[in-house]
Amino acid sequence: MSDSKDVTLDPDNWAAYRALAHRMVDEAIDHLDQVRERPAWRSMPDDVRNTFRSALPEDPTSLDIVYKEYRETVGAYPMGNVHPRFWGWYMGASNFTGALGDFLAAVDGSNLGGGDTGASQVEQQVIDWLKGIVGFPQDASGTLTSGGSMANLVAHTVIRNLAAGYDVRKEGIAALDNSLRFYASDQVHSCHQKALETLGLGSKALVEIESDDRHRMRLDALQCVIAQDRADGLQPACVIGTAGSTNTGAIDDLTAIADLCEREGIWFHVDGCIGGVLGLAKQHAHLIAGIERAGSVAIDPHKWLHTPFEAGAVLIKDADAHFATFEMHGPYLQYQERGAIAGKFLADYGLELSRGFRALKIWMAFKEHCAAKFGQLIAQDISLARYMETQIIAHPLLELVAPVNLNIVCFRHVADDEDAAKVLNTEVMLRIQESGIAVPSDTTVQGKYGLRCAFNNHRTRREDIDVFLSAVVHTADQILPKRSA
Ligand SMILES: *Cc1c(COP(=O)(O)O)cnc(C)c1O
C-alpha cells in the first residue's frame, strides 16, 4: 500500500455535495422569488464587516458551513440591482437563466482564449447575433469583454493603430508626430478618457464638444473644432457618437455623424453601451438609425440585456485591422489545423489571453426568451420612464432637471435655489437608500443637481415608481424646516 494519497479538489463523496448544491439552487430561487419583500439595499453592520478580516484559512471547513457564512455575510448585503426598485447609476437587473448559464460555464470550465470547443462556437454565435442587432455585416469581427469600458478600449486601440499610419505596435506612440484627436459630446462616458490615457494619448486627445438642449453633440461645433484642429496640425482620428448617454439617455444624431465622418475621412465609433441594443425594440429602433454606418460599436449586454455581470462587447467592421491590433502567439501557443486548439483564436481580438465563458449566459437567455422579448423589456423600461416623467410634471413639489430622452429620469424635489436643492435632494437620496425603499442615484446635468433613475430593470412596475415618488415627497417634508403659519 502506498503511503501517499492522491490529492484532488473533488469531494470524496459526491452524494453529500449533490444535496448541498441542490439546496443552493433552491435557496437561490427563493431569493429571487422573494426579492420584492426585501429592502432594495441595506448597510452592513460592523460585526459582519469584521468577519472579513480573518486570515487565510489554515484548516478546512465543510462547505455547508462556508455556504452558511456566505448567506449571512455576503448574500445578505448585495448591491441590490436585482431588486425592482433599484435604478441607480446604470446596472442591469440580471436574470436567473443567465445565472444558470454562468454556473454551467464554470462547470464546463473552457478557457475562451481559443480552442475547438462548443464554448468557442457559442461566443462566435453571440457575436454574430450582436452584429445583426446593430446592422453590421456578418464579416465584421467582434469580441466579448468584461464590460463597456474594455469594449471601448479595444475599439480605441484599433483606431489609434490605424490612424497612426505606422507600426505603433513596434514603434510605440513616441513616434507619433501629429497628436491624435477623438471627438465626443460633453456627455461622453468617462471610460473614453481612461482608455485614451491608457493608450498613451493623454486625456487631451479626448475633445469634448458642447451638447445642445437635449444633450446631443452639436455638430456645427464639432465641424468647427475639426477644422481648427486640422489648421493647427493635429490629426482628427475618431468621432465617438453616444447612443444613449449615461447622464440622461441622450442619443447623438448618428446619421449626421456618419455623414460628417465620411466627408472628413474620420473613423466613426459608437458608444452603444446603453442604446446599442435599441434595434431589438422595433418601435424605438429609429432612434439609433446610422449606427450601422459606424466603423465600431461598443455594447454592454450586462446593462439592457440583463446579463449577469460581466459581459460587454465590441464589434469592428474592419476585421483585419482588429486582428492586426491584437494578434500575438508565444511559442507555447501556435496555430494548429487540427486538434484541441484548432479554429479561430479568440484571444487575437482583445487584451486578455485567458477568457471566461461569458457568452453562455447571453446565448441561453436569448434562446429561452427570444429576441422580441428583450425588445419588449426595452420598450417597457422606456414607458416606465415616460410614466415617471408624467407623474413628476403633474406634482407641484417635483421638477425634471433634464428632458427624458430614453429610459433615464433626472428630477428633484423643488427648493429655494440650486444650493438648497443639492443639500435637500442629496439627503433625500441617502435616506431613501438607507431605508431600503429604493436605490436612486444622483447627477448634475448642465449645472443642475438632481436625482437620477435609470430604468433598465425587468422587475420594475409602475407601482414601484408611485411608492418611490411618495417616499421622495414624504422624506423631503421630514427634512425641511416646518414653516409656521
Ligand atoms: C456603462 C457605460 C460605459 C462603461 O461600461 P462598463 O460596462 O461599466 O465598463 C461606457 N459607456 C456608456 C455610455 C455607459 O453607459
XYZ file of C-alpha atoms and ligand atoms in Angstrom:
500
model
C 0.000 0.000 0.000
C 1.283 3.442 -0.893
C 1.506 5.935 1.967
C 0.957 8.869 -0.370
C -2.683 9.626 -1.079
C -3.574 11.447 -4.297
C -4.843 14.954 -3.642
C -7.734 16.488 -5.553
C -10.309 19.239 -5.131
C -13.083 16.801 -5.987
C -15.048 15.571 -2.966
C -14.626 12.055 -1.607
C -18.325 11.715 -1.644
C -20.270 13.461 -4.418
C -23.600 12.459 -2.875
C -23.244 14.892 0.036
C -22.312 17.693 -2.399
C -25.275 16.902 -4.557
C -27.710 17.579 -1.723
C -25.961 20.813 -0.756
C -25.767 22.008 -4.372
C -29.484 21.347 -4.791
C -30.164 23.341 -1.642
C -28.136 26.261 -3.030
C -30.260 26.261 -6.179
C -33.485 26.042 -4.155
C -32.443 28.928 -1.955
C -31.289 30.969 -4.944
C -34.744 30.577 -6.439
C -36.371 31.618 -3.131
C -34.006 34.592 -3.022
C -35.239 35.849 -6.393
C -38.840 34.848 -5.830
C -38.922 36.943 -2.641
C -36.774 39.817 -3.890
C -39.687 42.267 -3.699
C -40.155 41.662 0.031
C -36.575 42.553 0.899
C -35.054 46.030 1.153
C -33.503 47.256 -2.093
C -30.251 47.779 -0.169
C -29.066 47.769 3.417
C -25.838 48.768 5.048
C -23.552 46.143 6.548
C -23.197 46.220 10.356
C -19.655 46.368 11.771
C -19.772 42.886 13.303
C -20.476 41.460 9.854
C -17.798 43.651 8.255
C -15.281 42.375 10.807
C -15.776 38.780 9.722
C -13.913 39.696 6.514
C -10.710 40.416 8.444
C -9.950 36.763 9.231
C -6.658 35.400 7.887
C -6.091 32.907 5.098
C -7.703 29.652 6.276
C -5.227 27.171 7.721
C -7.795 24.473 8.381
C -10.615 23.109 6.259
C -14.264 23.949 6.901
C -17.093 21.911 5.486
C -18.779 23.533 2.507
C -22.180 23.730 4.188
C -20.647 25.965 6.868
C -18.883 28.079 4.255
C -22.194 28.413 2.430
C -23.953 29.409 5.670
C -21.318 32.106 6.186
C -21.835 33.268 2.589
C -25.589 33.563 3.206
C -25.143 35.579 6.381
C -22.279 37.874 5.492
C -22.195 38.164 1.695
C -25.544 37.216 0.232
C -27.416 39.298 2.800
C -25.678 42.517 1.645
C -25.887 42.731 -2.141
C -25.731 45.847 -4.320
C -29.464 45.491 -4.767
C -29.637 45.804 -8.539
C -31.755 42.662 -8.839
C -34.431 44.464 -6.788
C -37.376 46.021 -8.662
C -36.733 49.450 -7.102
C -33.040 49.706 -7.907
C -32.476 52.411 -10.526
C -29.130 53.884 -9.507
C -26.255 54.562 -11.941
C -26.834 52.090 -14.783
C -26.621 48.490 -13.729
C -28.876 45.803 -15.171
C -31.029 43.501 -13.065
C -29.512 40.130 -14.053
C -31.698 37.084 -14.693
C -31.873 33.537 -13.415
C -31.243 31.853 -16.753
C -28.101 33.935 -17.033
C -27.089 32.861 -13.530
C -27.532 29.227 -14.515
C -25.517 29.975 -17.644
C -22.663 31.340 -15.527
C -22.817 28.235 -13.356
C -22.791 25.883 -16.340
C -19.970 27.895 -17.944
C -17.887 27.432 -14.806
C -18.648 23.708 -14.736
C -17.727 23.435 -18.425
C -14.569 25.300 -17.469
C -13.431 26.159 -21.002
C -10.921 28.921 -21.489
C -12.230 31.133 -24.281
C -8.798 32.265 -25.415
C -9.416 29.855 -28.233
C -9.854 26.187 -28.873
C -12.033 23.841 -30.851
C -14.864 23.774 -28.305
C -18.596 24.204 -28.061
C -17.915 27.229 -25.888
C -15.968 28.975 -28.631
C -18.813 28.319 -31.098
C -21.252 29.882 -28.631
C -19.163 33.048 -28.291
C -18.847 33.425 -32.046
C -22.564 32.919 -32.479
C -23.389 35.518 -29.828
C -21.072 37.979 -31.582
C -22.836 37.226 -34.889
C -26.208 37.910 -33.244
C -24.950 41.210 -31.844
C -23.727 42.195 -35.336
C -27.253 41.550 -36.583
C -28.769 43.675 -33.799
C -26.694 46.748 -34.761
C -26.936 46.104 -38.515
C -23.275 45.198 -39.036
C -22.304 42.817 -41.873
C -21.506 39.252 -40.846
C -17.869 39.642 -41.960
C -17.279 42.261 -39.260
C -15.423 40.983 -36.234
C -16.061 41.320 -32.547
C -15.309 40.029 -29.111
C -16.932 39.775 -25.723
C -15.239 41.794 -22.997
C -15.687 42.342 -19.282
C -17.832 45.397 -19.980
C -18.267 48.612 -21.898
C -15.052 50.215 -20.659
C -12.978 47.355 -22.012
C -15.056 47.259 -25.213
C -14.360 50.940 -25.869
C -10.659 50.464 -25.026
C -10.380 47.648 -27.569
C -12.005 49.820 -30.260
C -9.829 52.839 -29.469
C -6.707 50.688 -29.696
C -7.646 49.581 -33.210
C -8.500 53.160 -34.180
C -5.244 54.538 -32.756
C -3.141 51.947 -34.583
C -4.856 52.637 -37.917
C -4.747 56.416 -37.517
C -1.056 56.459 -36.630
C -0.232 55.185 -40.123
C 2.914 53.377 -38.982
C 3.614 50.268 -36.933
C 2.566 51.501 -33.473
C 2.882 48.024 -32.042
C 6.579 48.119 -32.798
C 7.487 51.793 -32.555
C 5.117 52.836 -29.783
C 3.335 56.161 -29.573
C 6.564 58.122 -29.143
C 6.850 58.090 -32.938
C 3.505 59.904 -33.414
C 4.225 63.299 -34.929
C 0.663 64.606 -35.037
C -1.423 64.403 -31.919
C -4.473 62.225 -32.494
C -7.867 63.676 -31.639
C -11.002 61.784 -30.569
C -14.191 63.881 -30.501
C -17.278 63.220 -28.393
C -20.061 65.201 -26.767
C -19.556 66.665 -23.315
C -21.936 63.914 -22.132
C -19.481 61.178 -23.132
C -18.825 58.385 -20.622
C -15.656 58.773 -18.557
C -14.276 55.404 -19.737
C -13.208 57.054 -23.009
C -10.849 59.358 -21.181
C -9.465 56.411 -19.236
C -8.978 54.469 -22.477
C -7.089 57.295 -24.194
C -4.944 57.803 -21.094
C -4.180 54.074 -21.046
C -3.268 54.173 -24.739
C -0.690 56.852 -24.022
C -2.555 59.518 -25.994
C -3.368 61.561 -22.924
C -6.687 62.926 -21.783
C -6.101 65.909 -24.066
C -6.739 63.561 -27.012
C -10.410 63.480 -25.995
C -12.066 66.652 -27.206
C -15.461 67.243 -25.649
C -17.912 69.049 -27.906
C -20.676 71.094 -26.369
C -24.124 69.453 -26.360
C -27.486 71.015 -27.211
C -30.573 71.421 -25.019
C -31.387 67.722 -25.439
C -27.774 66.795 -24.606
C -26.829 65.701 -28.126
C -23.462 66.621 -29.573
C -23.640 69.903 -31.522
C -22.410 69.015 -34.972
C -21.821 72.613 -36.067
C -19.446 72.949 -33.110
C -17.818 69.619 -33.984
C -17.224 70.738 -37.563
C -15.549 73.958 -36.386
C -13.286 72.183 -33.912
C -12.172 69.658 -36.540
C -11.327 72.447 -38.990
C -9.374 74.325 -36.326
C -7.514 71.178 -35.241
C -6.506 70.446 -38.821
C -5.286 74.013 -39.200
C -3.247 73.532 -36.013
C -1.578 70.398 -37.378
C -3.470 67.961 -35.148
C -4.896 64.742 -36.572
C -8.635 64.013 -36.213
C -8.805 60.244 -35.667
C -12.288 59.425 -34.489
C -15.720 60.797 -33.687
C -17.427 58.964 -30.845
C -21.200 59.077 -31.140
C -23.079 58.247 -27.962
C -26.200 56.113 -28.408
C -27.743 56.728 -25.014
C -25.718 58.925 -22.666
C -25.270 57.755 -19.107
C -26.494 61.011 -17.597
C -29.747 61.406 -19.491
C -30.012 58.769 -22.221
C -29.343 61.328 -24.968
C -28.701 59.872 -28.409
C -26.429 61.757 -30.790
C -27.531 62.200 -34.412
C -25.695 59.123 -35.652
C -26.652 59.556 -39.317
C -25.314 63.104 -39.386
C -22.120 61.999 -37.628
C -21.711 59.179 -40.163
C -22.052 61.729 -42.991
C -19.520 64.038 -41.376
C -17.036 61.216 -40.783
C -17.377 60.079 -44.391
C -16.774 63.614 -45.665
C -13.811 64.147 -43.380
C -12.314 60.665 -43.633
C -12.513 60.082 -39.874
C -13.348 56.818 -38.057
C -16.863 56.724 -36.592
C -17.198 54.860 -33.309
C -20.484 54.452 -31.440
C -20.650 54.011 -27.694
C -23.848 51.993 -27.594
C -23.409 50.684 -24.046
C -26.924 51.872 -23.267
C -28.773 52.285 -26.567
C -26.833 49.975 -28.887
C -29.474 47.272 -28.419
C -32.454 49.530 -29.254
C -32.733 47.718 -32.578
C -34.412 44.904 -30.651
C -37.382 47.182 -29.905
C -38.760 47.855 -33.372
C -40.774 50.955 -32.351
C -37.617 52.612 -30.962
C -35.020 51.341 -33.445
C -35.199 54.566 -35.491
C -33.603 56.441 -32.576
C -30.219 54.909 -33.404
C -30.500 54.992 -37.200
C -26.978 55.380 -38.581
C -25.326 53.072 -36.028
C -24.884 50.525 -38.834
C -22.601 53.019 -40.626
C -20.097 53.132 -37.750
C -16.680 51.503 -38.018
C -17.029 50.139 -34.495
C -19.664 49.838 -31.794
C -19.384 49.085 -28.079
C -22.378 47.443 -26.447
C -22.953 46.221 -22.929
C -25.085 43.086 -22.507
C -24.856 43.367 -18.715
C -26.907 46.546 -18.936
C -30.025 46.430 -21.115
C -29.847 42.698 -21.900
C -29.823 41.969 -18.144
C -26.896 39.568 -18.431
C -25.349 38.903 -15.004
C -22.060 40.803 -14.633
C -19.781 40.750 -16.533
C -20.443 40.988 -20.247
C -19.534 43.742 -22.682
C -18.956 43.505 -26.417
C -17.189 45.363 -29.169
C -17.874 44.987 -32.882
C -15.418 46.174 -35.518
C -16.168 46.308 -39.220
C -12.562 46.084 -40.314
C -11.860 42.543 -39.121
C -8.289 42.634 -40.458
C -7.431 45.784 -38.525
C -8.958 44.257 -35.403
C -6.851 41.118 -35.788
C -3.697 43.051 -36.662
C -4.031 45.072 -33.445
C -4.055 42.162 -31.011
C -2.746 39.018 -32.698
C 0.014 37.512 -30.567
C 1.291 33.968 -30.203
C 4.044 32.655 -27.973
C 5.940 29.519 -28.942
C 3.752 27.576 -26.492
C 0.597 28.649 -28.288
C 0.861 28.136 -32.026
C -1.962 27.688 -34.529
C -2.868 24.145 -35.449
C -5.084 22.931 -38.263
C -6.400 20.089 -36.143
C -6.670 19.112 -32.505
C -7.826 20.899 -29.356
C -6.587 24.367 -30.305
C -7.752 24.447 -33.947
C -10.063 27.198 -35.161
C -10.263 30.936 -34.617
C -8.113 32.162 -31.773
C -10.455 34.433 -29.818
C -7.630 35.999 -27.793
C -6.382 37.609 -31.031
C -9.205 40.159 -30.734
C -8.514 41.768 -27.390
C -6.175 42.216 -24.453
C -6.976 39.111 -22.456
C -5.466 35.722 -23.249
C -7.372 33.583 -20.772
C -11.012 34.474 -21.178
C -14.155 33.369 -19.355
C -17.144 31.734 -20.996
C -19.284 34.874 -20.804
C -21.210 34.024 -23.904
C -23.246 31.175 -22.459
C -25.399 33.304 -20.165
C -26.308 35.557 -23.121
C -26.866 32.650 -25.516
C -29.159 30.738 -23.149
C -31.291 33.773 -22.303
C -31.707 34.729 -25.992
C -32.690 31.176 -26.875
C -35.101 30.831 -23.992
C -36.827 34.196 -24.312
C -36.139 35.120 -27.986
C -35.058 38.476 -29.350
C -38.553 40.011 -29.331
C -38.856 39.567 -25.565
C -35.737 41.661 -24.989
C -37.259 44.274 -27.279
C -40.430 44.278 -25.171
C -38.411 44.756 -21.997
C -36.590 47.709 -23.545
C -39.900 49.276 -24.610
C -41.351 48.632 -21.143
C -38.442 50.457 -19.477
C -38.883 53.410 -21.832
C -42.567 53.612 -20.977
C -41.794 53.414 -17.255
C -39.559 56.454 -17.673
C -42.348 58.254 -19.543
C -44.770 57.357 -16.768
C -42.439 58.762 -14.131
C -41.957 61.900 -16.229
C -45.734 62.484 -16.292
C -46.034 61.935 -12.538
C -43.260 64.440 -11.898
C -44.700 67.072 -14.230
C -48.080 66.691 -12.510
C -46.636 67.082 -8.999
C -46.244 70.638 -7.644
C -43.239 69.731 -5.444
C -41.244 67.821 -8.059
C -39.436 69.046 -11.171
C -37.457 67.496 -14.027
C -33.837 68.645 -14.318
C -33.369 67.213 -17.806
C -35.611 66.123 -20.656
C -36.457 62.402 -20.582
C -34.768 61.145 -23.743
C -34.997 57.411 -23.261
C -35.158 55.394 -20.028
C -33.443 57.800 -17.619
C -35.245 60.360 -15.459
C -33.365 63.202 -13.745
C -35.538 65.173 -11.343
C -35.619 66.731 -7.916
C -37.751 67.990 -5.103
C -38.111 71.734 -5.517
C -36.087 74.037 -3.280
C -35.358 77.753 -2.960
C -32.188 77.740 -5.029
C -29.547 75.471 -6.580
C -27.523 75.063 -3.368
C -30.571 74.250 -1.287
C -31.745 71.800 -3.945
C -28.471 69.939 -3.796
C -28.410 69.711 0.006
C -32.054 68.644 0.237
C -32.066 66.115 -2.579
C -28.771 64.505 -1.559
C -30.208 63.917 1.905
C -33.446 62.580 0.404
C -31.470 60.167 -1.770
C -29.349 58.871 1.100
C -32.308 58.416 3.429
C -34.255 56.537 0.768
C -31.277 54.288 0.012
C -30.773 53.632 3.736
C -34.450 52.943 4.281
C -34.225 50.198 1.651
C -37.279 51.551 -0.182
C -35.368 52.190 -3.390
C -31.939 52.983 -4.773
C -31.832 56.098 -6.950
C -28.500 57.819 -7.659
C -27.715 61.456 -8.383
C -26.058 63.588 -11.016
C -25.550 67.122 -12.228
C -26.839 67.938 -15.686
C -25.699 71.207 -17.257
C -25.319 72.774 -13.833
C -28.498 71.405 -12.271
C -28.275 68.825 -9.499
C -30.902 66.114 -9.344
C -31.745 62.526 -8.503
C -31.460 60.043 -11.308
C -33.443 56.887 -12.025
C -32.313 54.637 -14.861
C -34.911 52.069 -15.886
C -33.194 49.008 -17.202
C -34.817 46.673 -14.755
C -37.166 43.943 -15.951
C -38.750 43.672 -12.491
C -39.930 47.279 -12.144
C -43.664 48.081 -12.234
C -45.494 51.391 -12.262
C -46.497 50.980 -8.619
C -42.789 50.901 -7.708
C -42.466 54.382 -9.154
C -45.515 55.554 -7.179
C -44.054 54.167 -3.949
C -40.732 55.848 -4.634
C -42.113 59.273 -5.561
C -44.290 59.350 -2.429
C -41.193 58.467 -0.413
C -39.297 61.379 -2.008
C -42.018 63.865 -1.137
C -42.510 62.458 2.346
C -38.769 62.358 3.114
C -38.241 65.920 1.899
C -41.129 67.030 4.080
C -39.433 65.473 7.120
C -36.142 67.202 6.326
C -37.459 70.661 5.503
C -37.858 73.042 8.460
C -41.540 73.470 9.171
C -42.762 76.905 8.220
C -45.115 78.190 10.858
C -48.369 79.543 9.528
C -21.788 51.964 -18.539
C -21.235 52.701 -19.696
C -19.917 52.509 -20.094
C -18.952 51.657 -19.315
O -19.349 50.328 -19.311
P -18.918 49.323 -18.130
O -19.612 48.083 -18.504
O -19.424 49.932 -16.859
O -17.448 49.225 -18.165
C -19.497 53.167 -21.236
N -20.319 53.979 -21.919
C -21.590 54.199 -21.546
C -22.452 55.109 -22.363
C -22.092 53.570 -20.413
O -23.353 53.813 -20.027
